[in-house]
Amino acid sequence: MISAPLHVSAPPPAAASALVPLSTLSTILSSTLHLQLTTARLLLSQLIRTISLLFTVANIVRYLTYLTYQATQFVSYKTFRLVHYLSRQALWMLRARKRWQRLNEALFREFAMLVMQPNPLLLVLLWPGWWVIGGLWWVGAMKVPI
């Protein structure tokens, strides 16, 4: 089914020719101006609140940045002190190790000089054959039943 096209009728000639009275126009302009001023005040107060909020957020961010800077400075100082202490300890241990090595070398040299001297008593005491003789004597001293 196809419907018939709709026709829009023109306004009646009496309404088109009627003029709006001046008092009604003044009332409309007055209420429009009042609405515009109220909207402007509302937008201005919202703008002031937004700017105040932005300044508050900026101060908070600035304070947090300062705290972060202070914490970073504290941690870096403590890290520097720890590395300094550990490096001093490592250096001291290295020096102590070198002193210990020098002492060991000196004692070995003294012992070698003592052994290398032609001293018959020392040669008898440090003779490695004593291990063999001692082992045979120990085995012979054990009473093993046959």
mmCIF file of N, CA and C in Angstrom:
data_model
loop_
_atom_site.group_PDB
_atom_site.id
_atom_site.type_symbol
_atom_site.label_atom_id
_atom_site.label_comp_id
_atom_site.label_asym_id
_atom_site.label_seq_id
_atom_site.Cartn_x
_atom_site.Cartn_y
_atom_site.Cartn_z
ATOM 1 N N MET A 1 0.811 -1.187 0.000
ATOM 2 C CA MET A 1 0.000 0.000 0.000
ATOM 3 C C MET A 1 0.852 1.247 0.000
ATOM 4 N N ILE A 2 0.566 2.122 -0.836
ATOM 5 C CA ILE A 2 1.295 3.379 -0.943
ATOM 6 C C ILE A 2 0.415 4.455 -0.360
ATOM 7 N N SER A 3 1.013 5.228 0.547
ATOM 8 C CA SER A 3 0.214 6.285 1.182
ATOM 9 C C SER A 3 0.361 7.563 0.373
ATOM 10 N N ALA A 4 -0.521 8.380 0.553
ATOM 11 C CA ALA A 4 -0.526 9.646 -0.168
ATOM 12 C C ALA A 4 0.452 10.608 0.475
ATOM 13 N N PRO A 5 1.143 11.486 -0.274
ATOM 14 C CA PRO A 5 2.090 12.426 0.287
ATOM 15 C C PRO A 5 1.403 13.395 1.249
ATOM 16 N N LEU A 6 2.155 13.748 2.306
ATOM 17 C CA LEU A 6 1.614 14.683 3.300
ATOM 18 C C LEU A 6 1.820 16.105 2.816
ATOM 19 N N HIS A 7 0.827 16.918 3.047
ATOM 20 C CA HIS A 7 0.934 18.331 2.677
ATOM 21 C C HIS A 7 0.975 19.153 3.932
ATOM 22 N N VAL A 8 1.951 20.066 3.996
ATOM 23 C CA VAL A 8 2.044 20.973 5.128
ATOM 24 C C VAL A 8 1.276 22.214 4.752
ATOM 25 N N SER A 9 0.389 22.563 5.642
ATOM 26 C CA SER A 9 -0.419 23.741 5.320
ATOM 27 C C SER A 9 0.264 24.994 5.820
ATOM 28 N N ALA A 10 0.123 26.049 5.203
ATOM 29 C CA ALA A 10 0.720 27.324 5.552
ATOM 30 C C ALA A 10 -0.035 27.907 6.745
ATOM 31 N N PRO A 11 0.671 28.755 7.562
ATOM 32 C CA PRO A 11 -0.018 29.360 8.701
ATOM 33 C C PRO A 11 -1.120 30.302 8.220
ATOM 34 N N PRO A 12 -2.059 30.482 9.050
ATOM 35 C CA PRO A 12 -3.158 31.381 8.625
ATOM 36 C C PRO A 12 -2.645 32.807 8.443
ATOM 37 N N PRO A 13 -3.211 33.536 7.560
ATOM 38 C CA PRO A 13 -2.734 34.890 7.274
ATOM 39 C C PRO A 13 -2.831 35.838 8.458
ATOM 40 N N ALA A 14 -3.672 35.613 9.381
ATOM 41 C CA ALA A 14 -3.824 36.532 10.517
ATOM 42 C C ALA A 14 -2.622 36.400 11.455
ATOM 43 N N ALA A 15 -2.062 35.177 11.654
ATOM 44 C CA ALA A 15 -0.935 34.981 12.570
ATOM 45 C C ALA A 15 0.353 35.550 11.980
ATOM 46 N N ALA A 16 0.521 35.509 10.676
ATOM 47 C CA ALA A 16 1.738 35.997 10.039
ATOM 48 C C ALA A 16 1.831 37.505 10.106
ATOM 49 N N SER A 17 0.735 38.148 10.122
ATOM 50 C CA SER A 17 0.773 39.599 10.083
ATOM 51 C C SER A 17 0.747 40.231 11.464
ATOM 52 N N ALA A 18 0.597 39.405 12.519
ATOM 53 C CA ALA A 18 0.514 39.966 13.871
ATOM 54 C C ALA A 18 1.897 40.386 14.350
ATOM 55 N N LEU A 19 2.033 41.520 14.971
ATOM 56 C CA LEU A 19 3.266 42.042 15.517
ATOM 57 C C LEU A 19 3.312 41.750 17.010
ATOM 58 N N VAL A 20 4.559 41.477 17.479
ATOM 59 C CA VAL A 20 4.736 41.205 18.899
ATOM 60 C C VAL A 20 4.788 42.549 19.612
ATOM 61 N N PRO A 21 4.055 42.665 20.709
ATOM 62 C CA PRO A 21 4.082 43.953 21.403
ATOM 63 C C PRO A 21 5.455 44.214 22.051
ATOM 64 N N LEU A 22 5.741 45.468 22.260
ATOM 65 C CA LEU A 22 7.028 45.876 22.795
ATOM 66 C C LEU A 22 7.250 45.379 24.220
ATOM 67 N N SER A 23 6.260 45.330 25.035
ATOM 68 C CA SER A 23 6.394 44.867 26.419
ATOM 69 C C SER A 23 6.771 43.391 26.454
ATOM 70 N N THR A 24 6.185 42.608 25.531
ATOM 71 C CA THR A 24 6.526 41.186 25.480
ATOM 72 C C THR A 24 7.969 41.026 25.018
ATOM 73 N N LEU A 25 8.394 41.812 24.064
ATOM 74 C CA LEU A 25 9.764 41.767 23.585
ATOM 75 C C LEU A 25 10.747 42.170 24.688
ATOM 76 N N SER A 26 10.384 43.173 25.475
ATOM 77 C CA SER A 26 11.218 43.613 26.581
ATOM 78 C C SER A 26 11.324 42.515 27.637
ATOM 79 N N THR A 27 10.236 41.823 27.911
ATOM 80 C CA THR A 27 10.247 40.738 28.889
ATOM 81 C C THR A 27 11.123 39.588 28.404
ATOM 82 N N ILE A 28 11.016 39.266 27.129
ATOM 83 C CA ILE A 28 11.828 38.187 26.561
ATOM 84 C C ILE A 28 13.309 38.553 26.620
ATOM 85 N N LEU A 29 13.642 39.801 26.231
ATOM 86 C CA LEU A 29 15.029 40.228 26.281
ATOM 87 C C LEU A 29 15.552 40.270 27.717
ATOM 88 N N SER A 30 14.738 40.683 28.646
ATOM 89 C CA SER A 30 15.143 40.747 30.042
ATOM 90 C C SER A 30 15.416 39.353 30.595
ATOM 91 N N SER A 31 14.508 38.405 30.328
ATOM 92 C CA SER A 31 14.717 37.045 30.830
ATOM 93 C C SER A 31 15.899 36.380 30.119
ATOM 94 N N THR A 32 16.107 36.688 28.841
ATOM 95 C CA THR A 32 17.254 36.136 28.121
ATOM 96 C C THR A 32 18.553 36.685 28.692
ATOM 97 N N LEU A 33 18.573 37.991 28.984
ATOM 98 C CA LEU A 33 19.753 38.601 29.573
ATOM 99 C C LEU A 33 20.021 38.021 30.962
ATOM 100 N N HIS A 34 18.958 37.839 31.751
ATOM 101 C CA HIS A 34 19.123 37.247 33.081
ATOM 102 C C HIS A 34 19.670 35.816 32.966
ATOM 103 N N LEU A 35 19.151 35.034 32.029
ATOM 104 C CA LEU A 35 19.636 33.662 31.818
ATOM 105 C C LEU A 35 21.105 33.673 31.381
ATOM 106 N N GLN A 36 21.455 34.619 30.520
ATOM 107 C CA GLN A 36 22.841 34.710 30.064
ATOM 108 C C GLN A 36 23.776 35.095 31.213
ATOM 109 N N LEU A 37 23.389 36.035 32.053
ATOM 110 C CA LEU A 37 24.207 36.445 33.185
ATOM 111 C C LEU A 37 24.336 35.311 34.211
ATOM 112 N N THR A 38 23.264 34.590 34.446
ATOM 113 C CA THR A 38 23.322 33.464 35.388
ATOM 114 C C THR A 38 24.255 32.370 34.871
ATOM 115 N N THR A 39 24.165 32.085 33.577
ATOM 116 C CA THR A 39 25.049 31.088 32.970
ATOM 117 C C THR A 39 26.502 31.547 33.032
ATOM 118 N N ALA A 40 26.753 32.826 32.786
ATOM 119 C CA ALA A 40 28.115 33.350 32.837
ATOM 120 C C ALA A 40 28.668 33.258 34.265
ATOM 121 N N ARG A 41 27.842 33.603 35.286
ATOM 122 C CA ARG A 41 28.292 33.472 36.681
ATOM 123 C C ARG A 41 28.601 32.017 37.022
ATOM 124 N N LEU A 42 27.747 31.126 36.596
ATOM 125 C CA LEU A 42 27.953 29.698 36.871
ATOM 126 C C LEU A 42 29.237 29.200 36.201
ATOM 127 N N LEU A 43 29.425 29.573 34.941
ATOM 128 C CA LEU A 43 30.654 29.164 34.244
ATOM 129 C C LEU A 43 31.888 29.788 34.882
ATOM 130 N N LEU A 44 31.797 31.049 35.316
ATOM 131 C CA LEU A 44 32.930 31.705 35.953
ATOM 132 C C LEU A 44 33.267 31.029 37.286
ATOM 133 N N SER A 45 32.240 30.685 38.077
ATOM 134 C CA SER A 45 32.511 30.011 39.354
ATOM 135 C C SER A 45 33.107 28.621 39.107
ATOM 136 N N GLN A 46 32.624 27.928 38.092
ATOM 137 C CA GLN A 46 33.208 26.624 37.763
ATOM 138 C C GLN A 46 34.650 26.768 37.279
ATOM 139 N N LEU A 47 34.937 27.826 36.517
ATOM 140 C CA LEU A 47 36.295 28.078 36.055
ATOM 141 C C LEU A 47 37.221 28.374 37.243
ATOM 142 N N ILE A 48 36.741 29.186 38.205
ATOM 143 C CA ILE A 48 37.547 29.500 39.389
ATOM 144 C C ILE A 48 37.796 28.239 40.207
ATOM 145 N N ARG A 49 36.778 27.398 40.388
ATOM 146 C CA ARG A 49 36.959 26.137 41.117
ATOM 147 C C ARG A 49 37.949 25.218 40.402
ATOM 148 N N THR A 50 37.874 25.156 39.082
ATOM 149 C CA THR A 50 38.793 24.308 38.315
ATOM 150 C C THR A 50 40.232 24.804 38.443
ATOM 151 N N ILE A 51 40.422 26.123 38.348
ATOM 152 C CA ILE A 51 41.766 26.681 38.488
ATOM 153 C C ILE A 51 42.298 26.426 39.897
ATOM 154 N N SER A 52 41.451 26.590 40.911
ATOM 155 C CA SER A 52 41.869 26.314 42.288
ATOM 156 C C SER A 52 42.247 24.845 42.453
ATOM 157 N N LEU A 53 41.472 23.960 41.872
ATOM 158 C CA LEU A 53 41.782 22.531 41.936
ATOM 159 C C LEU A 53 43.106 22.221 41.231
ATOM 160 N N LEU A 54 43.328 22.854 40.079
ATOM 161 C CA LEU A 54 44.585 22.654 39.362
ATOM 162 C C LEU A 54 45.783 23.139 40.177
ATOM 163 N N PHE A 55 45.640 24.293 40.867
ATOM 164 C CA PHE A 55 46.727 24.766 41.722
ATOM 165 C C PHE A 55 46.973 23.817 42.887
ATOM 166 N N THR A 56 45.903 23.277 43.451
ATOM 167 C CA THR A 56 46.061 22.315 44.547
ATOM 168 C C THR A 56 46.784 21.059 44.066
ATOM 169 N N VAL A 57 46.373 20.551 42.910
ATOM 170 C CA VAL A 57 47.038 19.362 42.352
ATOM 171 C C VAL A 57 48.501 19.666 42.024
ATOM 172 N N ALA A 58 48.765 20.854 41.496
ATOM 173 C CA ALA A 58 50.147 21.231 41.183
ATOM 174 C C ALA A 58 50.993 21.296 42.455
ATOM 175 N N ASN A 59 50.435 21.823 43.551
ATOM 176 C CA ASN A 59 51.177 21.857 44.817
ATOM 177 C C ASN A 59 51.428 20.461 45.354
ATOM 178 N N ILE A 60 50.456 19.577 45.229
ATOM 179 C CA ILE A 60 50.631 18.194 45.681
ATOM 180 C C ILE A 60 51.721 17.513 44.868
ATOM 181 N N VAL A 61 51.694 17.698 43.558
ATOM 182 C CA VAL A 61 52.715 17.095 42.691
ATOM 183 C C VAL A 61 54.091 17.669 43.019
ATOM 184 N N ARG A 62 54.156 18.968 43.279
ATOM 185 C CA ARG A 62 55.430 19.591 43.637
ATOM 186 C C ARG A 62 55.961 19.014 44.951
ATOM 187 N N TYR A 63 55.092 18.827 45.931
ATOM 188 C CA TYR A 63 55.507 18.264 47.222
ATOM 189 C C TYR A 63 55.956 16.815 47.065
ATOM 190 N N LEU A 64 55.212 16.034 46.279
ATOM 191 C CA LEU A 64 55.609 14.635 46.056
ATOM 192 C C LEU A 64 56.933 14.553 45.306
ATOM 193 N N THR A 65 57.153 15.467 44.382
ATOM 194 C CA THR A 65 58.430 15.509 43.675
ATOM 195 C C THR A 65 59.565 15.830 44.639
ATOM 196 N N TYR A 66 59.331 16.751 45.547
ATOM 197 C CA TYR A 66 60.337 17.087 46.553
ATOM 198 C C TYR A 66 60.642 15.882 47.446
ATOM 199 N N LEU A 67 59.588 15.176 47.883
ATOM 200 C CA LEU A 67 59.802 13.988 48.709
ATOM 201 C C LEU A 67 60.574 12.911 47.951
ATOM 202 N N THR A 68 60.252 12.732 46.682
ATOM 203 C CA THR A 68 60.970 11.759 45.866
ATOM 204 C C THR A 68 62.431 12.147 45.728
ATOM 205 N N TYR A 69 62.684 13.425 45.532
ATOM 206 C CA TYR A 69 64.065 13.909 45.445
ATOM 207 C C TYR A 69 64.812 13.639 46.745
ATOM 208 N N GLN A 70 64.183 13.943 47.872
ATOM 209 C CA GLN A 70 64.820 13.703 49.160
ATOM 210 C C GLN A 70 65.104 12.218 49.379
ATOM 211 N N ALA A 71 64.135 11.361 49.027
ATOM 212 C CA ALA A 71 64.336 9.915 49.192
ATOM 213 C C ALA A 71 65.461 9.417 48.291
ATOM 214 N N THR A 72 65.511 9.905 47.074
ATOM 215 C CA THR A 72 66.568 9.500 46.146
ATOM 216 C C THR A 72 67.928 9.957 46.657
ATOM 217 N N GLN A 73 67.985 11.170 47.185
ATOM 218 C CA GLN A 73 69.234 11.677 47.726
ATOM 219 C C GLN A 73 69.677 10.841 48.928
ATOM 220 N N PHE A 74 68.744 10.469 49.799
ATOM 221 C CA PHE A 74 69.062 9.657 50.972
ATOM 222 C C PHE A 74 69.569 8.282 50.562
ATOM 223 N N VAL A 75 68.862 7.653 49.607
ATOM 224 C CA VAL A 75 69.263 6.313 49.174
ATOM 225 C C VAL A 75 70.617 6.354 48.475
ATOM 226 N N SER A 76 70.844 7.354 47.653
ATOM 227 C CA SER A 76 72.135 7.429 46.964
ATOM 228 C C SER A 76 73.260 7.674 47.963
ATOM 229 N N TYR A 77 73.025 8.492 48.987
ATOM 230 C CA TYR A 77 74.050 8.723 50.009
ATOM 231 C C TYR A 77 74.355 7.436 50.761
ATOM 232 N N LYS A 78 73.298 6.720 51.176
ATOM 233 C CA LYS A 78 73.510 5.467 51.906
ATOM 234 C C LYS A 78 74.207 4.430 51.020
ATOM 235 N N THR A 79 73.851 4.382 49.749
ATOM 236 C CA THR A 79 74.501 3.453 48.834
ATOM 237 C C THR A 79 75.979 3.802 48.681
ATOM 238 N N PHE A 80 76.281 5.088 48.553
ATOM 239 C CA PHE A 80 77.675 5.521 48.447
ATOM 240 C C PHE A 80 78.450 5.130 49.693
ATOM 241 N N ARG A 81 77.859 5.357 50.879
ATOM 242 C CA ARG A 81 78.534 5.000 52.130
ATOM 243 C C ARG A 81 78.778 3.499 52.223
ATOM 244 N N LEU A 82 77.778 2.697 51.789
ATOM 245 C CA LEU A 82 77.926 1.243 51.841
ATOM 246 C C LEU A 82 79.020 0.773 50.891
ATOM 247 N N VAL A 83 79.033 1.300 49.676
ATOM 248 C CA VAL A 83 80.064 0.915 48.708
ATOM 249 C C VAL A 83 81.436 1.351 49.214
ATOM 250 N N HIS A 84 81.513 2.525 49.795
ATOM 251 C CA HIS A 84 82.779 3.010 50.346
ATOM 252 C C HIS A 84 83.266 2.084 51.464
ATOM 253 N N TYR A 85 82.358 1.707 52.369
ATOM 254 C CA TYR A 85 82.727 0.815 53.473
ATOM 255 C C TYR A 85 83.172 -0.546 52.954
ATOM 256 N N LEU A 86 82.403 -1.099 52.000
ATOM 257 C CA LEU A 86 82.755 -2.418 51.468
ATOM 258 C C LEU A 86 84.082 -2.389 50.717
ATOM 259 N N SER A 87 84.328 -1.321 49.990
ATOM 260 C CA SER A 87 85.601 -1.243 49.267
ATOM 261 C C SER A 87 86.768 -1.102 50.253
ATOM 262 N N ARG A 88 86.567 -0.351 51.340
ATOM 263 C CA ARG A 88 87.627 -0.258 52.342
ATOM 264 C C ARG A 88 87.888 -1.607 53.003
ATOM 265 N N GLN A 89 86.800 -2.352 53.286
ATOM 266 C CA GLN A 89 86.964 -3.673 53.884
ATOM 267 C C GLN A 89 87.694 -4.620 52.931
ATOM 268 N N ALA A 90 87.302 -4.564 51.654
ATOM 269 C CA ALA A 90 87.964 -5.429 50.667
ATOM 270 C C ALA A 90 89.441 -5.079 50.540
ATOM 271 N N LEU A 91 89.746 -3.786 50.546
ATOM 272 C CA LEU A 91 91.142 -3.361 50.470
ATOM 273 C C LEU A 91 91.914 -3.821 51.704
ATOM 274 N N TRP A 92 91.302 -3.699 52.887
ATOM 275 C CA TRP A 92 91.965 -4.146 54.112
ATOM 276 C C TRP A 92 92.210 -5.652 54.080
ATOM 277 N N MET A 93 91.190 -6.413 53.593
ATOM 278 C CA MET A 93 91.362 -7.865 53.518
ATOM 279 C C MET A 93 92.449 -8.234 52.516
ATOM 280 N N LEU A 94 92.517 -7.497 51.423
ATOM 281 C CA LEU A 94 93.555 -7.761 50.433
ATOM 282 C C LEU A 94 94.935 -7.486 51.026
ATOM 283 N N ARG A 95 95.067 -6.395 51.756
ATOM 284 C CA ARG A 95 96.346 -6.091 52.386
ATOM 285 C C ARG A 95 96.691 -7.134 53.436
ATOM 286 N N ALA A 96 95.665 -7.548 54.215
ATOM 287 C CA ALA A 96 95.916 -8.565 55.237
ATOM 288 C C ALA A 96 96.321 -9.872 54.580
ATOM 289 N N ARG A 97 95.720 -10.199 53.455
ATOM 290 C CA ARG A 97 96.075 -11.423 52.727
ATOM 291 C C ARG A 97 97.521 -11.341 52.229
ATOM 292 N N LYS A 98 97.890 -10.186 51.732
ATOM 293 C CA LYS A 98 99.281 -10.021 51.276
ATOM 294 C C LYS A 98 100.242 -10.164 52.444
ATOM 295 N N ARG A 99 99.887 -9.592 53.612
ATOM 296 C CA ARG A 99 100.748 -9.739 54.785
ATOM 297 C C ARG A 99 100.837 -11.199 55.198
ATOM 298 N N TRP A 100 99.705 -11.913 55.146
ATOM 299 C CA TRP A 100 99.689 -13.335 55.499
ATOM 300 C C TRP A 100 100.545 -14.140 54.518
ATOM 301 N N GLN A 101 100.455 -13.820 53.245
ATOM 302 C CA GLN A 101 101.280 -14.503 52.255
ATOM 303 C C GLN A 101 102.761 -14.240 52.522
ATOM 304 N N ARG A 102 103.089 -12.990 52.848
ATOM 305 C CA ARG A 102 104.486 -12.684 53.149
ATOM 306 C C ARG A 102 104.969 -13.452 54.388
ATOM 307 N N LEU A 103 104.105 -13.570 55.387
ATOM 308 C CA LEU A 103 104.474 -14.324 56.591
ATOM 309 C C LEU A 103 104.668 -15.801 56.264
ATOM 310 N N ASN A 104 103.750 -16.359 55.439
ATOM 311 C CA ASN A 104 103.888 -17.761 55.034
ATOM 312 C C ASN A 104 105.188 -17.987 54.261
ATOM 313 N N GLU A 105 105.477 -17.092 53.351
ATOM 314 C CA GLU A 105 106.714 -17.229 52.578
ATOM 315 C C GLU A 105 107.945 -17.150 53.482
ATOM 316 N N ALA A 106 107.905 -16.242 54.449
ATOM 317 C CA ALA A 106 109.046 -16.105 55.361
ATOM 318 C C ALA A 106 109.209 -17.357 56.222
ATOM 319 N N LEU A 107 108.078 -17.894 56.737
ATOM 320 C CA LEU A 107 108.161 -19.115 57.547
ATOM 321 C C LEU A 107 108.644 -20.307 56.721
ATOM 322 N N PHE A 108 108.181 -20.411 55.486
ATOM 323 C CA PHE A 108 108.630 -21.497 54.618
ATOM 324 C C PHE A 108 110.130 -21.376 54.350
ATOM 325 N N ARG A 109 110.593 -20.141 54.104
ATOM 326 C CA ARG A 109 112.011 -19.918 53.870
ATOM 327 C C ARG A 109 112.843 -20.315 55.096
ATOM 328 N N GLU A 110 112.347 -19.929 56.275
ATOM 329 C CA GLU A 110 113.072 -20.285 57.496
ATOM 330 C C GLU A 110 113.099 -21.797 57.705
ATOM 331 N N PHE A 111 111.964 -22.462 57.464
ATOM 332 C CA PHE A 111 111.913 -23.914 57.619
ATOM 333 C C PHE A 111 112.823 -24.600 56.601
ATOM 334 N N ALA A 112 112.811 -24.110 55.364
ATOM 335 C CA ALA A 112 113.676 -24.688 54.329
ATOM 336 C C ALA A 112 115.142 -24.499 54.697
ATOM 337 N N MET A 113 115.489 -23.342 55.226
ATOM 338 C CA MET A 113 116.878 -23.128 55.628
ATOM 339 C C MET A 113 117.262 -24.043 56.800
ATOM 340 N N LEU A 114 116.281 -24.293 57.686
ATOM 341 C CA LEU A 114 116.541 -25.181 58.806
ATOM 342 C C LEU A 114 116.748 -26.612 58.345
ATOM 343 N N VAL A 115 115.952 -27.037 57.382
ATOM 344 C CA VAL A 115 116.058 -28.408 56.875
ATOM 345 C C VAL A 115 117.294 -28.576 56.006
ATOM 346 N N MET A 116 117.650 -27.572 55.234
ATOM 347 C CA MET A 116 118.762 -27.691 54.303
ATOM 348 C C MET A 116 120.131 -27.593 54.975
ATOM 349 N N GLN A 117 120.160 -27.114 56.190
ATOM 350 C CA GLN A 117 121.459 -27.047 56.859
ATOM 351 C C GLN A 117 121.969 -28.467 57.147
ATOM 352 N N PRO A 118 123.238 -28.652 57.071
ATOM 353 C CA PRO A 118 123.776 -29.988 57.347
ATOM 354 C C PRO A 118 123.820 -30.265 58.855
ATOM 355 N N ASN A 119 122.678 -30.472 59.449
ATOM 356 C CA ASN A 119 122.572 -30.780 60.867
ATOM 357 C C ASN A 119 122.136 -32.242 60.996
ATOM 358 N N PRO A 120 122.982 -33.137 61.482
ATOM 359 C CA PRO A 120 122.635 -34.550 61.532
ATOM 360 C C PRO A 120 121.457 -34.844 62.454
ATOM 361 N N LEU A 121 121.313 -34.134 63.532
ATOM 362 C CA LEU A 121 120.186 -34.388 64.437
ATOM 363 C C LEU A 121 118.861 -34.093 63.758
ATOM 364 N N LEU A 122 118.822 -33.005 63.050
ATOM 365 C CA LEU A 122 117.590 -32.644 62.334
ATOM 366 C C LEU A 122 117.311 -33.625 61.212
ATOM 367 N N LEU A 123 118.348 -34.083 60.523
ATOM 368 C CA LEU A 123 118.141 -35.067 59.468
ATOM 369 C C LEU A 123 117.590 -36.371 60.037
ATOM 370 N N VAL A 124 118.062 -36.780 61.197
ATOM 371 C CA VAL A 124 117.552 -38.001 61.827
ATOM 372 C C VAL A 124 116.101 -37.818 62.246
ATOM 373 N N LEU A 125 115.761 -36.647 62.796
ATOM 374 C CA LEU A 125 114.383 -36.420 63.251
ATOM 375 C C LEU A 125 113.405 -36.314 62.086
ATOM 376 N N LEU A 126 113.807 -35.670 60.999
ATOM 377 C CA LEU A 126 112.902 -35.446 59.864
ATOM 378 C C LEU A 126 113.055 -36.483 58.763
ATOM 379 N N TRP A 127 113.776 -37.599 59.037
ATOM 380 C CA TRP A 127 113.954 -38.619 58.012
ATOM 381 C C TRP A 127 112.621 -39.297 57.712
ATOM 382 N N PRO A 128 112.168 -39.398 56.416
ATOM 383 C CA PRO A 128 110.872 -39.973 56.089
ATOM 384 C C PRO A 128 110.818 -41.478 56.329
ATOM 385 N N GLY A 129 111.920 -42.132 56.487
ATOM 386 C CA GLY A 129 111.896 -43.567 56.739
ATOM 387 C C GLY A 129 111.317 -43.924 58.096
ATOM 388 N N TRP A 130 111.238 -42.976 58.988
ATOM 389 C CA TRP A 130 110.648 -43.234 60.301
ATOM 390 C C TRP A 130 109.188 -43.683 60.176
ATOM 391 N N TRP A 131 108.487 -43.205 59.142
ATOM 392 C CA TRP A 131 107.090 -43.633 58.920
ATOM 393 C C TRP A 131 107.053 -45.125 58.615
ATOM 394 N N VAL A 132 107.960 -45.563 57.782
ATOM 395 C CA VAL A 132 107.997 -46.990 57.425
ATOM 396 C C VAL A 132 108.367 -47.819 58.656
ATOM 397 N N ILE A 133 109.383 -47.426 59.395
ATOM 398 C CA ILE A 133 109.806 -48.175 60.588
ATOM 399 C C ILE A 133 108.707 -48.165 61.644
ATOM 400 N N GLY A 134 108.072 -47.024 61.821
ATOM 401 C CA GLY A 134 106.983 -46.946 62.798
ATOM 402 C C GLY A 134 105.812 -47.805 62.407
ATOM 403 N N GLY A 135 105.480 -47.843 61.126
ATOM 404 C CA GLY A 135 104.377 -48.678 60.670
ATOM 405 C C GLY A 135 104.662 -50.155 60.868
ATOM 406 N N LEU A 136 105.891 -50.590 60.577
ATOM 407 C CA LEU A 136 106.245 -51.997 60.780
ATOM 408 C C LEU A 136 106.226 -52.364 62.263
ATOM 409 N N TRP A 137 106.701 -51.468 63.099
ATOM 410 C CA TRP A 137 106.698 -51.741 64.531
ATOM 411 C C TRP A 137 105.293 -51.847 65.067
ATOM 412 N N TRP A 138 104.386 -50.990 64.550
ATOM 413 C CA TRP A 138 102.990 -51.003 65.017
ATOM 414 C C TRP A 138 102.304 -52.283 64.613
ATOM 415 N N VAL A 139 102.563 -52.734 63.368
ATOM 416 C CA VAL A 139 101.974 -53.993 62.914
ATOM 417 C C VAL A 139 102.562 -55.159 63.716
ATOM 418 N N GLY A 140 103.838 -55.110 64.017
ATOM 419 C CA GLY A 140 104.451 -56.190 64.780
ATOM 420 C C GLY A 140 103.998 -56.199 66.226
ATOM 421 N N ALA A 141 103.621 -55.030 66.752
ATOM 422 C CA ALA A 141 103.203 -54.951 68.140
ATOM 423 C C ALA A 141 101.790 -55.482 68.329
ATOM 424 N N MET A 142 101.035 -55.507 67.271
ATOM 425 C CA MET A 142 99.663 -56.003 67.381
ATOM 426 C C MET A 142 99.722 -57.520 67.535
ATOM 427 N N LYS A 143 98.964 -58.037 68.433
ATOM 428 C CA LYS A 143 98.943 -59.479 68.653
ATOM 429 C C LYS A 143 97.812 -60.067 67.837
ATOM 430 N N VAL A 144 98.163 -60.553 66.694
ATOM 431 C CA VAL A 144 97.174 -61.141 65.789
ATOM 432 C C VAL A 144 97.290 -62.667 65.938
ATOM 433 N N PRO A 145 96.207 -63.327 66.313
ATOM 434 C CA PRO A 145 96.292 -64.793 66.398
ATOM 435 C C PRO A 145 96.374 -65.432 65.011
ATOM 436 N N ILE A 146 97.182 -66.404 64.880
ATOM 437 C CA ILE A 146 97.358 -67.105 63.611
ATOM 438 C C ILE A 146 96.633 -68.406 63.639
#
